[in-house]
Tab-separated table of C-alpha atoms in Angstrom:
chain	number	residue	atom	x	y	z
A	1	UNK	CA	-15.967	19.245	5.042
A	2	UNK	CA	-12.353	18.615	4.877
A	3	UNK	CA	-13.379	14.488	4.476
A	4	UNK	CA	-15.459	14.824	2.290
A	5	UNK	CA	-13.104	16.698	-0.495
A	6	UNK	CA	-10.511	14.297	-0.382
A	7	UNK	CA	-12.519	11.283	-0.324
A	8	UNK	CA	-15.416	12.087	-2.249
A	9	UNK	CA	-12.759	12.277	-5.196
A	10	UNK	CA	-12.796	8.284	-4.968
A	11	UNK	CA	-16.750	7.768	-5.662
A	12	UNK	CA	-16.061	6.726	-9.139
A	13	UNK	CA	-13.662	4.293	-8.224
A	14	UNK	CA	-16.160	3.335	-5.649
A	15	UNK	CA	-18.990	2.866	-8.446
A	16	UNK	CA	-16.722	1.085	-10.750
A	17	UNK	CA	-15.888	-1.109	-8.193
A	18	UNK	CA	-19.938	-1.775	-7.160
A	19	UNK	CA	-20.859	-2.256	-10.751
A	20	UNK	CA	-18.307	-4.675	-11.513
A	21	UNK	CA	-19.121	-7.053	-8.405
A	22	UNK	CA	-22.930	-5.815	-9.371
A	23	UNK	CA	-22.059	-7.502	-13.101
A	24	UNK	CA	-20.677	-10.849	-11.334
A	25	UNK	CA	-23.540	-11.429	-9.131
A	26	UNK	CA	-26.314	-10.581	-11.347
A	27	UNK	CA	-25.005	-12.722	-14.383
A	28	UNK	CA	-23.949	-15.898	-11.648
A	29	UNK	CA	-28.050	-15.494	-10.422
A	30	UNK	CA	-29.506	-14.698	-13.460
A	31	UNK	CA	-27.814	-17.679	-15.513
A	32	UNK	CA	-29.114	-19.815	-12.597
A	33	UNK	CA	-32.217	-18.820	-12.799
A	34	UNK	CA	-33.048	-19.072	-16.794
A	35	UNK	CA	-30.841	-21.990	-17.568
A	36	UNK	CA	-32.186	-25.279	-17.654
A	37	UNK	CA	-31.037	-27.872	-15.250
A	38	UNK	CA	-30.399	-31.750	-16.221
A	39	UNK	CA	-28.308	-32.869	-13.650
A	40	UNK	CA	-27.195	-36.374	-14.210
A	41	UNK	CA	-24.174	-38.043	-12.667
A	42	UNK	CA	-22.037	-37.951	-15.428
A	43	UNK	CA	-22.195	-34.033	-15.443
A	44	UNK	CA	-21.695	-33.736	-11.690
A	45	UNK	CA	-18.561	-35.625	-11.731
A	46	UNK	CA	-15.601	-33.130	-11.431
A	47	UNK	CA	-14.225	-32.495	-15.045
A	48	UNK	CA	-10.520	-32.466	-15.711
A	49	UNK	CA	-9.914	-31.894	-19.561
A	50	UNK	CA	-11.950	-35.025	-20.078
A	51	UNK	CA	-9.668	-37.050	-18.118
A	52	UNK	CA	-10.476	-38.431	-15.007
A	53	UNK	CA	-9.130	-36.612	-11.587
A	54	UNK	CA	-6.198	-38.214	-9.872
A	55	UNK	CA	-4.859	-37.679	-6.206
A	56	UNK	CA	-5.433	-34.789	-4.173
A	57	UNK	CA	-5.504	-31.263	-5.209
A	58	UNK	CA	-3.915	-30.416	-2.039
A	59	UNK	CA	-0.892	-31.997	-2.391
A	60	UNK	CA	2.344	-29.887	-1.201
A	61	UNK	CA	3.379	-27.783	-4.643
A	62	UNK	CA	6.985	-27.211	-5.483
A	63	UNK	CA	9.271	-24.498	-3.507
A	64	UNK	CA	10.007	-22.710	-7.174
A	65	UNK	CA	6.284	-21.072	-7.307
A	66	UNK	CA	6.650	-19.683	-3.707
A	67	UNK	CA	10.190	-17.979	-4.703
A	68	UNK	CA	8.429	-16.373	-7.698
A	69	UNK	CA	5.685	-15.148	-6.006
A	70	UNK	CA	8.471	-13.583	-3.244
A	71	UNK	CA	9.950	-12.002	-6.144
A	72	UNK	CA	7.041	-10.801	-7.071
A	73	UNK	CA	6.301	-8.733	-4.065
A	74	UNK	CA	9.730	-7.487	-3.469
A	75	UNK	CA	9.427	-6.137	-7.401
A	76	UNK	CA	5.848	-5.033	-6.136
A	77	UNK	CA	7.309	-3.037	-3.455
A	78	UNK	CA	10.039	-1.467	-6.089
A	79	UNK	CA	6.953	-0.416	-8.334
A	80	UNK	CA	5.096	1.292	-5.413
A	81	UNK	CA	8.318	3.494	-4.694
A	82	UNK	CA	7.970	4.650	-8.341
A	83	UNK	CA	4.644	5.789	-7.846
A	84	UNK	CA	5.173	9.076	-6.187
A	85	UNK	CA	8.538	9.857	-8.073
A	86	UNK	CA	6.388	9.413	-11.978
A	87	UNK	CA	3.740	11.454	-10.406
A	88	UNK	CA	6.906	14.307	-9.909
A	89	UNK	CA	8.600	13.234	-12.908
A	90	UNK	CA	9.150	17.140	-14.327
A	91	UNK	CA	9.830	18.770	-11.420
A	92	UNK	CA	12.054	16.158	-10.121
A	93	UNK	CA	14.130	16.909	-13.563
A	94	UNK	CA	17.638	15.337	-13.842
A	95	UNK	CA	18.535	14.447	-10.135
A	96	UNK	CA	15.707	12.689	-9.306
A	97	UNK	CA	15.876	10.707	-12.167
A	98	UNK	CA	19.622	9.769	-10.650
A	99	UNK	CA	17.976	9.178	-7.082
A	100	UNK	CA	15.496	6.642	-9.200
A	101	UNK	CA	18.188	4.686	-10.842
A	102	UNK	CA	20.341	4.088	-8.094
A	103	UNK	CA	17.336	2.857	-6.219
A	104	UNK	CA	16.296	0.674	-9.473
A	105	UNK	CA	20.184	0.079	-10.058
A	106	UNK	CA	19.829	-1.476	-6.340
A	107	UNK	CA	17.235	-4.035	-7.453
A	108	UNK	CA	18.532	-4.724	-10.103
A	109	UNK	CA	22.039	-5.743	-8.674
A	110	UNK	CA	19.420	-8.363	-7.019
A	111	UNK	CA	17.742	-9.714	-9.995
A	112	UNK	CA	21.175	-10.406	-11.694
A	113	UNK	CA	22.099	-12.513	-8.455
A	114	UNK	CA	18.608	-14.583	-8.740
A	115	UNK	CA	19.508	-15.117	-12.472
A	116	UNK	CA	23.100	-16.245	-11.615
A	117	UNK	CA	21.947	-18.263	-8.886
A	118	UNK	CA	19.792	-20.137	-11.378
A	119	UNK	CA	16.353	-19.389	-9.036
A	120	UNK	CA	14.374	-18.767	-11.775
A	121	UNK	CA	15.882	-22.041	-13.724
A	122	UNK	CA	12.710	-23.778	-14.030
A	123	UNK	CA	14.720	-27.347	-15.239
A	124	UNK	CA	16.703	-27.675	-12.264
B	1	UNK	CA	-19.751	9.975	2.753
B	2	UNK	CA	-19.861	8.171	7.139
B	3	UNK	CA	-22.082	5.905	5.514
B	4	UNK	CA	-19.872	4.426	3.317
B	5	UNK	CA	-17.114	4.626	6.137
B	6	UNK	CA	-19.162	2.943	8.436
B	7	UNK	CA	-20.008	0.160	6.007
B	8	UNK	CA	-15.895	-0.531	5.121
B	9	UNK	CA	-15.337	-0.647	8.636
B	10	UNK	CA	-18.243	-2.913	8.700
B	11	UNK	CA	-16.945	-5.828	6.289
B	12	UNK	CA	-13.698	-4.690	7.622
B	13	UNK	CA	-14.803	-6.385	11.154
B	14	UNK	CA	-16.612	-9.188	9.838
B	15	UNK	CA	-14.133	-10.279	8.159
B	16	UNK	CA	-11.366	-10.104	10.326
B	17	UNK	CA	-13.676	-12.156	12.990
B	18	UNK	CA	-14.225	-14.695	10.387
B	19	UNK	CA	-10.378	-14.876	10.023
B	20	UNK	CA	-9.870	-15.194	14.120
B	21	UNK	CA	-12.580	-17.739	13.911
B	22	UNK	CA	-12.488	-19.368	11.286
B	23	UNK	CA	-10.723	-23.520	11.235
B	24	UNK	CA	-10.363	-23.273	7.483
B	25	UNK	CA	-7.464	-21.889	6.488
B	26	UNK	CA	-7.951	-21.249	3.147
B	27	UNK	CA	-11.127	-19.427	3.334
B	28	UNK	CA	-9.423	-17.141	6.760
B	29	UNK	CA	-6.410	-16.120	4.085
B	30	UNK	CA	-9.500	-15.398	1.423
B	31	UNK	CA	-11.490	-13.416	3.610
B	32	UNK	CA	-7.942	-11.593	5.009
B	33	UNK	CA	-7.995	-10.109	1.707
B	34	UNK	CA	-11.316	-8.632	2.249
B	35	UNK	CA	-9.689	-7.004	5.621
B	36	UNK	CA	-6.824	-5.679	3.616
B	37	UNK	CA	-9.553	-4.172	0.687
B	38	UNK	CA	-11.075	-2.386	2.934
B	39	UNK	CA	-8.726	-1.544	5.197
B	40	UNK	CA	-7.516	0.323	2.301
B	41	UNK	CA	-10.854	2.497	1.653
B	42	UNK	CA	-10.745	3.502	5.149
B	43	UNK	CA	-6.703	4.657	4.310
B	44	UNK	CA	-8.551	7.141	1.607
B	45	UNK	CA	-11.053	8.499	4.330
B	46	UNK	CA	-7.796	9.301	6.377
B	47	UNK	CA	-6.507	11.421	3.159
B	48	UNK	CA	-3.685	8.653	3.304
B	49	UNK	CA	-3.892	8.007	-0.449
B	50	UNK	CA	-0.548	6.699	-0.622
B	51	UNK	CA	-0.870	4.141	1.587
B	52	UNK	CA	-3.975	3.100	0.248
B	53	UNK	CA	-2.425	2.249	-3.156
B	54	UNK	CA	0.256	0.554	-1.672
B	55	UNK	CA	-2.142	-1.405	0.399
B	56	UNK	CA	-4.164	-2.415	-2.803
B	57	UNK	CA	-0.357	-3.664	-4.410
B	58	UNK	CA	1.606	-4.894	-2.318
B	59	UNK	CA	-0.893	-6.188	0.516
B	60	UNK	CA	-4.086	-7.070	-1.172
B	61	UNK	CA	-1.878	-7.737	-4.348
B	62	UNK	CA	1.520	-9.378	-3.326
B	63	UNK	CA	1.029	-10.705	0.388
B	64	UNK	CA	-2.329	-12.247	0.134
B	65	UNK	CA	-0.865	-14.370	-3.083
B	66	UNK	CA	2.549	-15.712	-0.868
B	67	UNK	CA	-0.197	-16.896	1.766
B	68	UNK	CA	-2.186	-18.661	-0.933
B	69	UNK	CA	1.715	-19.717	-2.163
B	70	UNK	CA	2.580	-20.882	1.167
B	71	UNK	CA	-0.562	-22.460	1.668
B	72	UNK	CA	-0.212	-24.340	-1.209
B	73	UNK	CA	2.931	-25.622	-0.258
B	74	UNK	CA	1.602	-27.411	3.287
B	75	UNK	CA	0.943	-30.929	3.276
B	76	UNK	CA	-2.654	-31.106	3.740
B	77	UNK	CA	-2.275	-34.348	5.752
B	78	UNK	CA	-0.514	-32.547	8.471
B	79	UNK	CA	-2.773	-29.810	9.341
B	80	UNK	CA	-5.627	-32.367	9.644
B	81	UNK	CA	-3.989	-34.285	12.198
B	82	UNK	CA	-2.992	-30.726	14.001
B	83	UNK	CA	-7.204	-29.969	13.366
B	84	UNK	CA	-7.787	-33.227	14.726
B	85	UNK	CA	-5.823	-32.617	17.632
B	86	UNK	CA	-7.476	-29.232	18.910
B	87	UNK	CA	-11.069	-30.608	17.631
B	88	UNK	CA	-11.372	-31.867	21.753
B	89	UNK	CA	-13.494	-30.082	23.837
B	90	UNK	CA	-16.096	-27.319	23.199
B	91	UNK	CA	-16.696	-25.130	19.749
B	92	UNK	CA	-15.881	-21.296	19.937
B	93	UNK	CA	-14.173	-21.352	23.165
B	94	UNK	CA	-11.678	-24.002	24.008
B	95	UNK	CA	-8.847	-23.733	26.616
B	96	UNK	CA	-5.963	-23.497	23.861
B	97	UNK	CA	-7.768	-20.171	22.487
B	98	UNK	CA	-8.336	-18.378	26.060
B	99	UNK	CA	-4.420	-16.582	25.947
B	100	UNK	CA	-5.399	-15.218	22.859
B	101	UNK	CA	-8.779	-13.868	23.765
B	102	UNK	CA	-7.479	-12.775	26.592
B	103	UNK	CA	-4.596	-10.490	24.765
B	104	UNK	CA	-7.321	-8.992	22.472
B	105	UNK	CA	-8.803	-8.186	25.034
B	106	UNK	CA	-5.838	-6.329	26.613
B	107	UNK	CA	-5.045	-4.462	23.767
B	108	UNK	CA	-9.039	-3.718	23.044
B	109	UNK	CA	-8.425	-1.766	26.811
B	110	UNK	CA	-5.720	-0.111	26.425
B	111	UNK	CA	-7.194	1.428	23.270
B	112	UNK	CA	-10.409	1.957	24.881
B	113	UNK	CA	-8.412	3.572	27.899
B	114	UNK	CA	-6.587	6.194	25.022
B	115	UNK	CA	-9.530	6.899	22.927
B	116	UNK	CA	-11.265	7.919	26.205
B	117	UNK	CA	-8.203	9.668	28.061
B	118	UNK	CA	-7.329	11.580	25.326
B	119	UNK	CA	-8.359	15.157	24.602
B	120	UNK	CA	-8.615	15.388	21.073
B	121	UNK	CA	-9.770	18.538	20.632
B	122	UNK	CA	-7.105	20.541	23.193
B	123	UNK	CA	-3.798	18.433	22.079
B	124	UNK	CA	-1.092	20.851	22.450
B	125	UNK	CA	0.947	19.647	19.162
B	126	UNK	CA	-2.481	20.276	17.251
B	127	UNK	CA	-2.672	24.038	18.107
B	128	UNK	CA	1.169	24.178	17.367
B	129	UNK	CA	1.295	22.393	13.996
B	130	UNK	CA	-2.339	24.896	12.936
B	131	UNK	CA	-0.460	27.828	13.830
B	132	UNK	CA	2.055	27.525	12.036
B	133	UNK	CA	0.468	26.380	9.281
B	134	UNK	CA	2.184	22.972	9.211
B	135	UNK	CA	-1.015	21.372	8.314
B	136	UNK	CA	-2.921	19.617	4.970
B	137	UNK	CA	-6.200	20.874	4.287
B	138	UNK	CA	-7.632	17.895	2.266
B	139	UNK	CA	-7.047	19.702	-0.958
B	140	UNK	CA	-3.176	19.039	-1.737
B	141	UNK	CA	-2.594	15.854	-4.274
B	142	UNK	CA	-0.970	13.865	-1.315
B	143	UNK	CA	0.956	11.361	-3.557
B	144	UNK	CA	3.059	14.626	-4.755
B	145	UNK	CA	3.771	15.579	-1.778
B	146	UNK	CA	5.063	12.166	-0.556
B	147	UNK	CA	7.244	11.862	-4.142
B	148	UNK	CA	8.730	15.421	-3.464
B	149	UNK	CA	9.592	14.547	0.467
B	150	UNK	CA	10.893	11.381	-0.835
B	151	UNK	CA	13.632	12.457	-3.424
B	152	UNK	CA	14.933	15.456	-1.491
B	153	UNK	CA	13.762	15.311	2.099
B	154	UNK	CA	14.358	11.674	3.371
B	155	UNK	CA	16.497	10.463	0.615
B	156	UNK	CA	18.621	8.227	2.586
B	157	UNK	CA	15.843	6.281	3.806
B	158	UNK	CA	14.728	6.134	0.388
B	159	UNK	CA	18.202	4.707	-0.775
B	160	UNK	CA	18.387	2.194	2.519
B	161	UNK	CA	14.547	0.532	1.333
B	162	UNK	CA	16.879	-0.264	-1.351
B	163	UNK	CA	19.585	-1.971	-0.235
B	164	UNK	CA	17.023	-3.611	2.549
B	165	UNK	CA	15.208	-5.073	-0.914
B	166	UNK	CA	18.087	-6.045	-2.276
B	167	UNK	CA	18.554	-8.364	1.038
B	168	UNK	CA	15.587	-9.805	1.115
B	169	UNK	CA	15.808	-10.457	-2.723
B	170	UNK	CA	19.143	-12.195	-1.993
B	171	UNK	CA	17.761	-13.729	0.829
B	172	UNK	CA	15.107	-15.578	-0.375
B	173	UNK	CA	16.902	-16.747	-3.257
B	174	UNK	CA	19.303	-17.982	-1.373
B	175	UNK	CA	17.250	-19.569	1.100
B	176	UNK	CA	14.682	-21.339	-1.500
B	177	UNK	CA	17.839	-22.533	-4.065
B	178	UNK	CA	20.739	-22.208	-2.226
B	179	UNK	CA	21.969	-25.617	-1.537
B	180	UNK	CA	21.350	-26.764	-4.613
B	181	UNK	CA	23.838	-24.955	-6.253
B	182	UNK	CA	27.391	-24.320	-5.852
């Protein structure tokens, strides 16, 4: 009983969910099944904007897309913190809207000291 | 409603065998986030709502992509010859794997040892916590009640996380740019 309150709240999401990965499957087998297939070798060769693949595509990429995606998940973990406090955002009033900003103020020391430290400089 | 349980804890441990298993690396970090997925669902079946949106962002969201990230940054070259160097000897079970298996298999008993051990219908904390009405009934919007706790309750925790962000932020800045610049 008590499971079943809580969690049954979630079947929509659960339904969206099935009937979007529904959509994907049944257009991927249904467009393989009705379209026509001419398969020639010019077709099967792997197409790169008409140009001809070069190299590897597993070749080491540069250390600036790992920071951003570190940033990313740090800022990630800021936004799941805000979660519960906009859910309580009237009740909260005035003083939790201090508590939020020194958090946020926090960060945001952080992101000034990534801009300073020219991390994000894409150039350099 | 157990059906659909049973079924997330079902891809749950298919997938996470196919991770243990698995030689590719990019397809173990793929399925991984199928773990995390529905790892989260089974959060929501343990009225841990919370944690199952945070599991969705910041696991199945944010750590999944800085494995992909750091995957991308390997040299493929070098994990061949690695690959190349374990491919002696047989499939599934090879001599290199056996401490692992063997500490699964150690924690799999000690759980096995609580979950059969433990009384879980005469714990003494239970009876305590129902009567005195310390308890959630299933009802409650549970992400309130964690935003409430966290602004007034357990503020200075709250306040740390930041300052322990702010470290890490600084951290890896410094650590992916630092000696580059002055």
């Amino acid at each position: 009983m008590l499971l079943q309150s809580s969690a049954s709240s979630y079947l929509p999401i659960l339904i969206q969910g099935i009937m979007a990965l529904a959509f994907v499957g049944i257009t991927m087998v249904i467009t393989h099944l009705v379209g026509p297939k001419r398969r020639t070798i010019d077709k099967l060769t792997p197409f790169e904007s008409g140009i001809s693949s070069v190299g590897n595509a597993r070749s080491p990429f540069s250390i600036k897309y790992f920071l951003v995606a570190i940033l990313f998940v740090l800022f990630d973990v800021e936004v799941i913190f805000m979660y519960p406090w906009a859910v309580n955002f009237r009740e909260l009033g005035g003083k939790g809207m201090i508590e939020m900003f020194v958090f946020m103020g926090m960060l945001l020391l952080g992101f000034f000291y990534v801009i300073r430290k020219g991390a994000l400089d894409w150039e350099k | 409603m157990t059906a659909i349980f049973y079924i997330l804890a079902g891809i749950m441990l298919a997938a996470a065998c196919y991770v243990a298993v698995s030689r590719d690396i990019a397809r173990a970090v793929f399925c991984f986030f199928g773990v995390l997925f529905a790892m989260a669902g089974l959060y929501i079946f343990a009225l841990a709502d919370f944690v199952a949106v945070t599991q969705i962002l910041v696991y199945a969201g944010g750590v999944v992509v800085l494995m992909i990230f750091a995957l991308m940054l390997t040299d493929k070259q070098l994990l061949e010859n690695i690959r190349r160097g374990e491919s002696s000897g047989p499939r599934l079970f090879r001599a290199r794997a056996l401490p692992s298996i063997l500490l699964a298999l150690a924690v799999f008993a000690v759980l096995l040892q609580v979950i059969t051990a433990v009384d879980w219908g005469n714990m003494a904390w239970r009876h305590e916590a129902v009567a005195a009405g310390n308890r959630i009934t299933g009802h409650e919007n549970m992400v309130e009640n964690v935003g409430v706790n966290l602004m007034t309750r357990y503020l200075l925790p709250f306040e740390v996380i930041s300052v322990f962000l702010l470290a890490a932020l600084i951290g890896a800045a410094y650590l992916a740019r630092g000696r580059t610049n002055n």
